[in-house]
Amino acid sequence: QEIYYYPQIGSTNNEAKKLAAGGCPEGTIVVAETQNTGRGRLARGWFSPYGKGIWMSVVLRPPFSPLEASKCTLMAAVAVNRVIRQVAGVYSGIKWPNDILFQGRKLVGILTEMSAEMDAINYVVIGMGINVNIEEREFPGEIAATATSLLAVSGREIDRRMFLAAILKELETAYHLVQTGGFTSILDDWRSQSITLGKNVDVIGPDHRYSGLAIDIDNEGALLVKTAQGVRKVLAGDVSIRP
Ligand code: BTN
């Protein structure tokens, strides 16, 4: 397995996509101490201070259809959340689709990007930003109210190398399970670790906005929201949990 380590980089996802397009093997990892142009979902940026987090991307080449790519994201969220609970001892939860939160504030963001042709996946890059040893006061004003770190919530610094190794191990196990027909057990774990299911949510898309009760997630990773008009399937967009 190849691990590319950079003290500094634009975005580990961009680098991983470049390597993937160039034919790197599955399981290639790109990790950096800091990112100048870390990217988040929905065209947002990602705060990536030097040496304080795990900013990394993994290249996978799953043997399934592009329609099933969200399996990778769900699997990654479950794997990371398990490690946070077990190793850091922080009782975090998963917010649909793939944020990891503690008391409403974000500890981890996951950005999955895919390249596919026809009905086959060329590669999937799973990018993870894990706020490990960031001090509360270091967060910039815009995200201070919505982001947090393992240090801030547990009061303890975490050895990032050990933590990264634990995450990679958990990811590998989960990925193996997904490939051998065990996705339903990942989905069950996702359900039990979810903080979205059973809550009233607001769904905000580019051209719509509605509220309802988040009742389940389906095999494609879509969130099922029960509204007065019936059950709606949320495939993308922003979902916020009502207080
Ligand atoms: C989000 O919650 O919006 C997703 C954030 C994903 C951030 C990670 S950090 C490593 C990888 N490289 C990037 O540019 N983004 C992801």
PDB file of C-alpha atoms and ligand atoms in Angstrom:
ATOM      1  CA  GLN A   1       0.000   0.000   0.000  1.00  0.00           C
ATOM      2  CA  GLU A   2       1.295   3.422  -0.938  1.00  0.00           C
ATOM      3  CA  ILE A   3       1.059   6.355   1.439  1.00  0.00           C
ATOM      4  CA  TYR A   4       1.873   9.825   0.118  1.00  0.00           C
ATOM      5  CA  TYR A   5       2.697  12.205   2.933  1.00  0.00           C
ATOM      6  CA  TYR A   6       2.955  15.973   2.441  1.00  0.00           C
ATOM      7  CA  PRO A   7       3.788  18.630   5.011  1.00  0.00           C
ATOM      8  CA  GLN A   8       1.655  20.946   2.884  1.00  0.00           C
ATOM      9  CA  ILE A   9      -0.653  20.497  -0.095  1.00  0.00           C
ATOM     10  CA  GLY A  10      -3.566  22.225  -1.842  1.00  0.00           C
ATOM     11  CA  SER A  11      -6.102  19.474  -1.223  1.00  0.00           C
ATOM     12  CA  THR A  12      -5.449  15.793  -0.544  1.00  0.00           C
ATOM     13  CA  ASN A  13      -8.571  14.966  -2.567  1.00  0.00           C
ATOM     14  CA  ASN A  14      -7.176  16.724  -5.636  1.00  0.00           C
ATOM     15  CA  GLU A  15      -3.875  14.905  -5.290  1.00  0.00           C
ATOM     16  CA  ALA A  16      -5.608  11.552  -4.786  1.00  0.00           C
ATOM     17  CA  LYS A  17      -7.748  12.141  -7.886  1.00  0.00           C
ATOM     18  CA  LYS A  18      -4.605  12.871  -9.896  1.00  0.00           C
ATOM     19  CA  LEU A  19      -2.940   9.693  -8.663  1.00  0.00           C
ATOM     20  CA  ALA A  20      -6.107   7.681  -9.284  1.00  0.00           C
ATOM     21  CA  ALA A  21      -6.427   9.004 -12.834  1.00  0.00           C
ATOM     22  CA  GLY A  22      -2.794   8.022 -13.340  1.00  0.00           C
ATOM     23  CA  GLY A  23      -3.591   4.441 -12.389  1.00  0.00           C
ATOM     24  CA  CYS A  24      -2.408   4.177  -8.774  1.00  0.00           C
ATOM     25  CA  PRO A  25      -3.436   1.030  -6.915  1.00  0.00           C
ATOM     26  CA  GLU A  26      -6.497   0.788  -4.771  1.00  0.00           C
ATOM     27  CA  GLY A  27      -5.749   1.681  -1.171  1.00  0.00           C
ATOM     28  CA  THR A  28      -3.398   4.537  -2.014  1.00  0.00           C
ATOM     29  CA  ILE A  29      -3.502   7.173   0.721  1.00  0.00           C
ATOM     30  CA  VAL A  30      -2.695  10.876   0.547  1.00  0.00           C
ATOM     31  CA  VAL A  31      -2.233  12.624   3.875  1.00  0.00           C
ATOM     32  CA  ALA A  32      -1.018  16.119   4.707  1.00  0.00           C
ATOM     33  CA  GLU A  33      -0.179  18.219   7.758  1.00  0.00           C
ATOM     34  CA  THR A  34      -2.017  21.183   6.256  1.00  0.00           C
ATOM     35  CA  GLN A  35      -4.085  22.035   3.173  1.00  0.00           C
ATOM     36  CA  ASN A  36      -4.081  25.476   1.543  1.00  0.00           C
ATOM     37  CA  THR A  37      -7.268  24.858  -0.390  1.00  0.00           C
ATOM     38  CA  GLY A  38      -9.005  22.097   1.548  1.00  0.00           C
ATOM     39  CA  ARG A  39     -12.447  21.559   0.094  1.00  0.00           C
ATOM     40  CA  GLY A  40     -15.735  20.717   1.763  1.00  0.00           C
ATOM     41  CA  ARG A  41     -19.105  19.681   0.392  1.00  0.00           C
ATOM     42  CA  LEU A  42     -21.357  22.132  -1.417  1.00  0.00           C
ATOM     43  CA  ALA A  43     -18.383  24.193  -2.638  1.00  0.00           C
ATOM     44  CA  ARG A  44     -17.314  25.147   0.860  1.00  0.00           C
ATOM     45  CA  GLY A  45     -13.739  25.282   2.139  1.00  0.00           C
ATOM     46  CA  TRP A  46     -12.247  23.107   4.865  1.00  0.00           C
ATOM     47  CA  PHE A  47     -10.204  24.562   7.735  1.00  0.00           C
ATOM     48  CA  SER A  48      -7.009  22.443   7.864  1.00  0.00           C
ATOM     49  CA  PRO A  49      -4.497  23.900  10.345  1.00  0.00           C
ATOM     50  CA  TYR A  50      -0.963  22.490  10.343  1.00  0.00           C
ATOM     51  CA  GLY A  51      -0.387  19.352  12.412  1.00  0.00           C
ATOM     52  CA  LYS A  52      -3.740  19.579  14.174  1.00  0.00           C
ATOM     53  CA  GLY A  53      -5.921  17.202  12.249  1.00  0.00           C
ATOM     54  CA  ILE A  54      -6.047  14.244   9.922  1.00  0.00           C
ATOM     55  CA  TRP A  55      -6.492  15.545   6.403  1.00  0.00           C
ATOM     56  CA  MET A  56      -6.440  12.541   4.173  1.00  0.00           C
ATOM     57  CA  SER A  57      -7.853  10.861   1.104  1.00  0.00           C
ATOM     58  CA  VAL A  58      -8.151   7.217   0.163  1.00  0.00           C
ATOM     59  CA  VAL A  59      -8.375   5.858  -3.390  1.00  0.00           C
ATOM     60  CA  LEU A  60     -10.750   2.922  -3.890  1.00  0.00           C
ATOM     61  CA  ARG A  61     -11.772   1.048  -7.006  1.00  0.00           C
ATOM     62  CA  PRO A  62     -14.937  -0.699  -5.884  1.00  0.00           C
ATOM     63  CA  PRO A  63     -16.268  -3.353  -8.237  1.00  0.00           C
ATOM     64  CA  PHE A  64     -19.821  -2.067  -8.188  1.00  0.00           C
ATOM     65  CA  SER A  65     -21.989   0.299 -10.213  1.00  0.00           C
ATOM     66  CA  PRO A  66     -21.664   4.094  -9.879  1.00  0.00           C
ATOM     67  CA  LEU A  67     -25.154   4.082  -8.372  1.00  0.00           C
ATOM     68  CA  GLU A  68     -23.722   2.263  -5.397  1.00  0.00           C
ATOM     69  CA  ALA A  69     -20.839   4.650  -4.779  1.00  0.00           C
ATOM     70  CA  SER A  70     -22.563   6.087  -1.729  1.00  0.00           C
ATOM     71  CA  LYS A  71     -21.872   2.762  -0.028  1.00  0.00           C
ATOM     72  CA  CYS A  72     -18.279   3.960   0.239  1.00  0.00           C
ATOM     73  CA  THR A  73     -19.270   7.152   1.981  1.00  0.00           C
ATOM     74  CA  LEU A  74     -21.605   5.440   4.432  1.00  0.00           C
ATOM     75  CA  MET A  75     -18.955   2.847   5.173  1.00  0.00           C
ATOM     76  CA  ALA A  76     -16.351   5.549   5.798  1.00  0.00           C
ATOM     77  CA  ALA A  77     -18.633   7.419   8.183  1.00  0.00           C
ATOM     78  CA  VAL A  78     -19.359   4.253  10.150  1.00  0.00           C
ATOM     79  CA  ALA A  79     -15.673   3.270  10.310  1.00  0.00           C
ATOM     80  CA  VAL A  80     -14.473   6.681  11.496  1.00  0.00           C
ATOM     81  CA  ASN A  81     -17.286   7.065  13.983  1.00  0.00           C
ATOM     82  CA  ARG A  82     -16.460   3.677  15.504  1.00  0.00           C
ATOM     83  CA  VAL A  83     -12.837   4.697  15.988  1.00  0.00           C
ATOM     84  CA  ILE A  84     -13.813   8.021  17.522  1.00  0.00           C
ATOM     85  CA  ARG A  85     -16.096   6.291  20.004  1.00  0.00           C
ATOM     86  CA  GLN A  86     -13.684   3.466  20.807  1.00  0.00           C
ATOM     87  CA  VAL A  87     -10.290   5.149  20.696  1.00  0.00           C
ATOM     88  CA  ALA A  88     -11.068   8.746  21.621  1.00  0.00           C
ATOM     89  CA  GLY A  89     -13.952   7.800  23.905  1.00  0.00           C
ATOM     90  CA  VAL A  90     -16.118  10.550  22.462  1.00  0.00           C
ATOM     91  CA  TYR A  91     -19.759   9.567  21.936  1.00  0.00           C
ATOM     92  CA  SER A  92     -20.189  11.101  18.512  1.00  0.00           C
ATOM     93  CA  GLY A  93     -22.972  10.435  16.005  1.00  0.00           C
ATOM     94  CA  ILE A  94     -23.456  10.472  12.248  1.00  0.00           C
ATOM     95  CA  LYS A  95     -25.531  13.188  10.640  1.00  0.00           C
ATOM     96  CA  TRP A  96     -26.841  12.343   7.172  1.00  0.00           C
ATOM     97  CA  PRO A  97     -25.134  11.855   4.837  1.00  0.00           C
ATOM     98  CA  ASN A  98     -21.686  11.760   6.345  1.00  0.00           C
ATOM     99  CA  ASP A  99     -20.847  14.320   8.960  1.00  0.00           C
ATOM    100  CA  ILE A 100     -19.708  13.235  12.370  1.00  0.00           C
ATOM    101  CA  LEU A 101     -20.978  15.478  15.116  1.00  0.00           C
ATOM    102  CA  PHE A 102     -20.709  15.799  18.845  1.00  0.00           C
ATOM    103  CA  GLN A 103     -23.402  17.845  20.578  1.00  0.00           C
ATOM    104  CA  GLY A 104     -24.401  19.412  17.287  1.00  0.00           C
ATOM    105  CA  ARG A 105     -20.906  20.439  16.257  1.00  0.00           C
ATOM    106  CA  LYS A 106     -18.809  18.923  13.521  1.00  0.00           C
ATOM    107  CA  LEU A 107     -15.800  16.743  14.302  1.00  0.00           C
ATOM    108  CA  VAL A 108     -15.408  15.133  10.879  1.00  0.00           C
ATOM    109  CA  GLY A 109     -16.389  15.948   7.316  1.00  0.00           C
ATOM    110  CA  ILE A 110     -16.250  13.473   4.448  1.00  0.00           C
ATOM    111  CA  LEU A 111     -16.060  14.401   0.783  1.00  0.00           C
ATOM    112  CA  THR A 112     -16.427  11.537  -1.685  1.00  0.00           C
ATOM    113  CA  GLU A 113     -15.599  12.131  -5.326  1.00  0.00           C
ATOM    114  CA  MET A 114     -15.994   9.633  -8.123  1.00  0.00           C
ATOM    115  CA  SER A 115     -14.973   9.047 -11.687  1.00  0.00           C
ATOM    116  CA  ALA A 116     -17.095   6.606 -13.651  1.00  0.00           C
ATOM    117  CA  GLU A 117     -17.677   5.613 -17.240  1.00  0.00           C
ATOM    118  CA  MET A 118     -20.810   3.920 -18.483  1.00  0.00           C
ATOM    119  CA  ASP A 119     -21.757   1.609 -15.674  1.00  0.00           C
ATOM    120  CA  ALA A 120     -18.376   1.058 -14.053  1.00  0.00           C
ATOM    121  CA  ILE A 121     -16.517   3.023 -11.425  1.00  0.00           C
ATOM    122  CA  ASN A 122     -13.018   4.081 -12.378  1.00  0.00           C
ATOM    123  CA  TYR A 123     -12.195   5.350  -8.913  1.00  0.00           C
ATOM    124  CA  VAL A 124     -13.702   6.717  -5.754  1.00  0.00           C
ATOM    125  CA  VAL A 125     -11.741   9.148  -3.605  1.00  0.00           C
ATOM    126  CA  ILE A 126     -12.887   9.373  -0.009  1.00  0.00           C
ATOM    127  CA  GLY A 127     -11.565  12.519   1.624  1.00  0.00           C
ATOM    128  CA  MET A 128     -11.785  12.904   5.368  1.00  0.00           C
ATOM    129  CA  GLY A 129     -11.129  15.882   7.514  1.00  0.00           C
ATOM    130  CA  ILE A 130     -10.870  14.948  11.178  1.00  0.00           C
ATOM    131  CA  ASN A 131     -10.543  17.744  13.712  1.00  0.00           C
ATOM    132  CA  VAL A 132      -8.201  16.107  16.196  1.00  0.00           C
ATOM    133  CA  ASN A 133      -6.012  18.482  18.222  1.00  0.00           C
ATOM    134  CA  ILE A 134      -7.455  21.871  17.308  1.00  0.00           C
ATOM    135  CA  GLU A 135      -7.957  24.179  20.276  1.00  0.00           C
ATOM    136  CA  GLU A 136     -11.401  25.681  20.643  1.00  0.00           C
ATOM    137  CA  ARG A 137     -10.081  29.230  20.184  1.00  0.00           C
ATOM    138  CA  GLU A 138      -8.277  28.372  16.947  1.00  0.00           C
ATOM    139  CA  PHE A 139     -11.461  27.946  14.899  1.00  0.00           C
ATOM    140  CA  PRO A 140     -12.149  30.937  12.691  1.00  0.00           C
ATOM    141  CA  GLY A 141     -15.250  32.986  13.528  1.00  0.00           C
ATOM    142  CA  GLU A 142     -17.404  31.646  10.676  1.00  0.00           C
ATOM    143  CA  ILE A 143     -17.199  28.075  11.925  1.00  0.00           C
ATOM    144  CA  ALA A 144     -16.567  28.585  15.633  1.00  0.00           C
ATOM    145  CA  ALA A 145     -20.196  27.827  16.488  1.00  0.00           C
ATOM    146  CA  THR A 146     -20.550  24.780  14.250  1.00  0.00           C
ATOM    147  CA  ALA A 147     -17.175  23.026  14.449  1.00  0.00           C
ATOM    148  CA  THR A 148     -15.294  21.350  17.240  1.00  0.00           C
ATOM    149  CA  SER A 149     -12.399  18.926  17.772  1.00  0.00           C
ATOM    150  CA  LEU A 150     -11.634  15.798  19.750  1.00  0.00           C
ATOM    151  CA  LEU A 151      -9.281  17.846  21.925  1.00  0.00           C
ATOM    152  CA  ALA A 152     -11.956  20.448  22.600  1.00  0.00           C
ATOM    153  CA  VAL A 153     -14.572  17.889  23.614  1.00  0.00           C
ATOM    154  CA  SER A 154     -12.380  15.405  25.476  1.00  0.00           C
ATOM    155  CA  GLY A 155      -9.657  17.667  26.859  1.00  0.00           C
ATOM    156  CA  ARG A 156      -7.029  15.211  25.639  1.00  0.00           C
ATOM    157  CA  GLU A 157      -4.521  15.346  22.814  1.00  0.00           C
ATOM    158  CA  ILE A 158      -4.575  12.357  20.526  1.00  0.00           C
ATOM    159  CA  ASP A 159      -1.615  10.761  18.766  1.00  0.00           C
ATOM    160  CA  ARG A 160      -2.572  11.303  15.137  1.00  0.00           C
ATOM    161  CA  ARG A 161      -0.411   8.489  13.789  1.00  0.00           C
ATOM    162  CA  MET A 162      -2.029   5.923  16.053  1.00  0.00           C
ATOM    163  CA  PHE A 163      -5.452   7.367  15.256  1.00  0.00           C
ATOM    164  CA  LEU A 164      -4.858   7.288  11.510  1.00  0.00           C
ATOM    165  CA  ALA A 165      -3.658   3.686  11.714  1.00  0.00           C
ATOM    166  CA  ALA A 166      -6.804   2.712  13.640  1.00  0.00           C
ATOM    167  CA  ILE A 167      -9.013   4.407  11.062  1.00  0.00           C
ATOM    168  CA  LEU A 168      -7.290   2.744   8.115  1.00  0.00           C
ATOM    169  CA  LYS A 169      -7.648  -0.624   9.783  1.00  0.00           C
ATOM    170  CA  GLU A 170     -11.346  -0.096  10.461  1.00  0.00           C
ATOM    171  CA  LEU A 171     -11.888   1.160   6.917  1.00  0.00           C
ATOM    172  CA  GLU A 172     -10.208  -1.889   5.499  1.00  0.00           C
ATOM    173  CA  THR A 173     -12.398  -4.220   7.527  1.00  0.00           C
ATOM    174  CA  ALA A 174     -15.548  -2.334   6.520  1.00  0.00           C
ATOM    175  CA  TYR A 175     -14.562  -2.264   2.856  1.00  0.00           C
ATOM    176  CA  HIS A 176     -13.911  -5.973   2.901  1.00  0.00           C
ATOM    177  CA  LEU A 177     -17.344  -6.515   4.416  1.00  0.00           C
ATOM    178  CA  VAL A 178     -19.012  -4.352   1.754  1.00  0.00           C
ATOM    179  CA  GLN A 179     -17.333  -6.341  -1.002  1.00  0.00           C
ATOM    180  CA  THR A 180     -18.404  -9.650   0.442  1.00  0.00           C
ATOM    181  CA  GLY A 181     -22.093  -8.887   0.676  1.00  0.00           C
ATOM    182  CA  GLY A 182     -22.068  -7.372   4.147  1.00  0.00           C
ATOM    183  CA  PHE A 183     -23.315  -3.918   3.282  1.00  0.00           C
ATOM    184  CA  THR A 184     -26.555  -4.417   5.191  1.00  0.00           C
ATOM    185  CA  SER A 185     -24.628  -4.726   8.433  1.00  0.00           C
ATOM    186  CA  ILE A 186     -22.811  -1.454   7.662  1.00  0.00           C
ATOM    187  CA  LEU A 187     -26.182   0.118   7.006  1.00  0.00           C
ATOM    188  CA  ASP A 188     -27.486  -1.211  10.314  1.00  0.00           C
ATOM    189  CA  ASP A 189     -24.496   0.317  12.081  1.00  0.00           C
ATOM    190  CA  TRP A 190     -25.100   3.569  10.250  1.00  0.00           C
ATOM    191  CA  ARG A 191     -28.706   3.513  11.484  1.00  0.00           C
ATOM    192  CA  SER A 192     -27.732   2.858  15.074  1.00  0.00           C
ATOM    193  CA  GLN A 193     -25.037   5.560  15.052  1.00  0.00           C
ATOM    194  CA  SER A 194     -27.214   8.101  13.254  1.00  0.00           C
ATOM    195  CA  ILE A 195     -28.348  11.285  14.926  1.00  0.00           C
ATOM    196  CA  THR A 196     -30.639  12.179  12.007  1.00  0.00           C
ATOM    197  CA  LEU A 197     -33.124   9.304  12.086  1.00  0.00           C
ATOM    198  CA  GLY A 198     -36.178   9.922  14.180  1.00  0.00           C
ATOM    199  CA  LYS A 199     -35.684  13.698  14.078  1.00  0.00           C
ATOM    200  CA  ASN A 200     -37.594  16.447  12.362  1.00  0.00           C
ATOM    201  CA  VAL A 201     -35.440  17.889   9.623  1.00  0.00           C
ATOM    202  CA  ASP A 202     -35.410  20.732   7.137  1.00  0.00           C
ATOM    203  CA  VAL A 203     -34.289  19.745   3.659  1.00  0.00           C
ATOM    204  CA  ILE A 204     -32.801  22.545   1.629  1.00  0.00           C
ATOM    205  CA  GLY A 205     -32.023  21.938  -2.033  1.00  0.00           C
ATOM    206  CA  PRO A 206     -31.185  24.244  -4.934  1.00  0.00           C
ATOM    207  CA  ASP A 207     -34.846  24.622  -5.881  1.00  0.00           C
ATOM    208  CA  HIS A 208     -36.848  23.293  -2.993  1.00  0.00           C
ATOM    209  CA  ARG A 209     -37.277  23.406   0.725  1.00  0.00           C
ATOM    210  CA  TYR A 210     -39.424  21.233   2.950  1.00  0.00           C
ATOM    211  CA  SER A 211     -39.606  19.710   6.404  1.00  0.00           C
ATOM    212  CA  GLY A 212     -40.475  16.293   7.700  1.00  0.00           C
ATOM    213  CA  LEU A 213     -39.512  13.371   9.870  1.00  0.00           C
ATOM    214  CA  ALA A 214     -36.329  11.468   8.906  1.00  0.00           C
ATOM    215  CA  ILE A 215     -37.507   7.860   9.041  1.00  0.00           C
ATOM    216  CA  ASP A 216     -34.797   5.769   7.399  1.00  0.00           C
ATOM    217  CA  ILE A 217     -31.962   5.476   4.932  1.00  0.00           C
ATOM    218  CA  ASP A 218     -32.283   3.205   1.895  1.00  0.00           C
ATOM    219  CA  ASN A 219     -29.764   0.924   0.172  1.00  0.00           C
ATOM    220  CA  GLU A 220     -28.561   3.765  -2.038  1.00  0.00           C
ATOM    221  CA  GLY A 221     -27.858   5.957   0.948  1.00  0.00           C
ATOM    222  CA  ALA A 222     -30.848   8.230   0.338  1.00  0.00           C
ATOM    223  CA  LEU A 223     -32.554   9.700   3.379  1.00  0.00           C
ATOM    224  CA  LEU A 224     -36.285   8.997   3.581  1.00  0.00           C
ATOM    225  CA  VAL A 225     -38.244  11.923   4.937  1.00  0.00           C
ATOM    226  CA  LYS A 226     -41.923  11.626   5.813  1.00  0.00           C
ATOM    227  CA  THR A 227     -43.797  14.784   4.908  1.00  0.00           C
ATOM    228  CA  ALA A 228     -47.474  15.703   4.750  1.00  0.00           C
ATOM    229  CA  GLN A 229     -47.307  14.889   1.020  1.00  0.00           C
ATOM    230  CA  GLY A 230     -45.782  11.455   1.527  1.00  0.00           C
ATOM    231  CA  VAL A 231     -42.312  10.013   1.869  1.00  0.00           C
ATOM    232  CA  ARG A 232     -39.611  11.890  -0.024  1.00  0.00           C
ATOM    233  CA  LYS A 233     -36.201  10.577  -0.944  1.00  0.00           C
ATOM    234  CA  VAL A 234     -33.289  12.926  -0.319  1.00  0.00           C
ATOM    235  CA  LEU A 235     -30.280  12.083  -2.458  1.00  0.00           C
ATOM    236  CA  ALA A 236     -28.241  15.233  -2.056  1.00  0.00           C
ATOM    237  CA  GLY A 237     -28.419  18.665  -0.509  1.00  0.00           C
ATOM    238  CA  ASP A 238     -28.401  20.002   2.969  1.00  0.00           C
ATOM    239  CA  VAL A 239     -30.391  18.558   5.812  1.00  0.00           C
ATOM    240  CA  SER A 240     -30.578  20.316   9.116  1.00  0.00           C
ATOM    241  CA  ILE A 241     -31.928  18.820  12.278  1.00  0.00           C
ATOM    242  CA  ARG A 242     -34.603  20.909  13.959  1.00  0.00           C
ATOM    243  CA  PRO A 243     -33.804  21.829  17.520  1.00  0.00           C
TER     244      PRO A 243
HETATM  245  C1  BTN B   1     -17.536  18.490   4.398  1.00  0.00           C
HETATM  246  O1  BTN B   1     -18.001  18.215   5.499  1.00  0.00           O
HETATM  247  O2  BTN B   1     -17.941  19.472   3.778  1.00  0.00           O
HETATM  248  C2  BTN B   1     -16.460  17.597   3.817  1.00  0.00           C
HETATM  249  C3  BTN B   1     -15.085  18.006   4.250  1.00  0.00           C
HETATM  250  C4  BTN B   1     -13.990  17.126   3.711  1.00  0.00           C
HETATM  251  C5  BTN B   1     -12.615  17.625   4.087  1.00  0.00           C
HETATM  252  C6  BTN B   1     -11.519  16.671   3.699  1.00  0.00           C
HETATM  253  S1  BTN B   1      -9.943  17.108   4.355  1.00  0.00           S
HETATM  254  C7  BTN B   1      -9.144  15.937   3.339  1.00  0.00           C
HETATM  255  C8  BTN B   1      -9.855  15.968   2.002  1.00  0.00           C
HETATM  256  N1  BTN B   1      -9.273  16.954   1.108  1.00  0.00           N
HETATM  257  C9  BTN B   1     -10.107  17.956   0.847  1.00  0.00           C
HETATM  258  O3  BTN B   1      -9.848  18.950   0.142  1.00  0.00           O
HETATM  259  N2  BTN B   1     -11.279  17.760   1.485  1.00  0.00           N
HETATM  260  C10 BTN B   1     -11.279  16.500   2.214  1.00  0.00           C
END
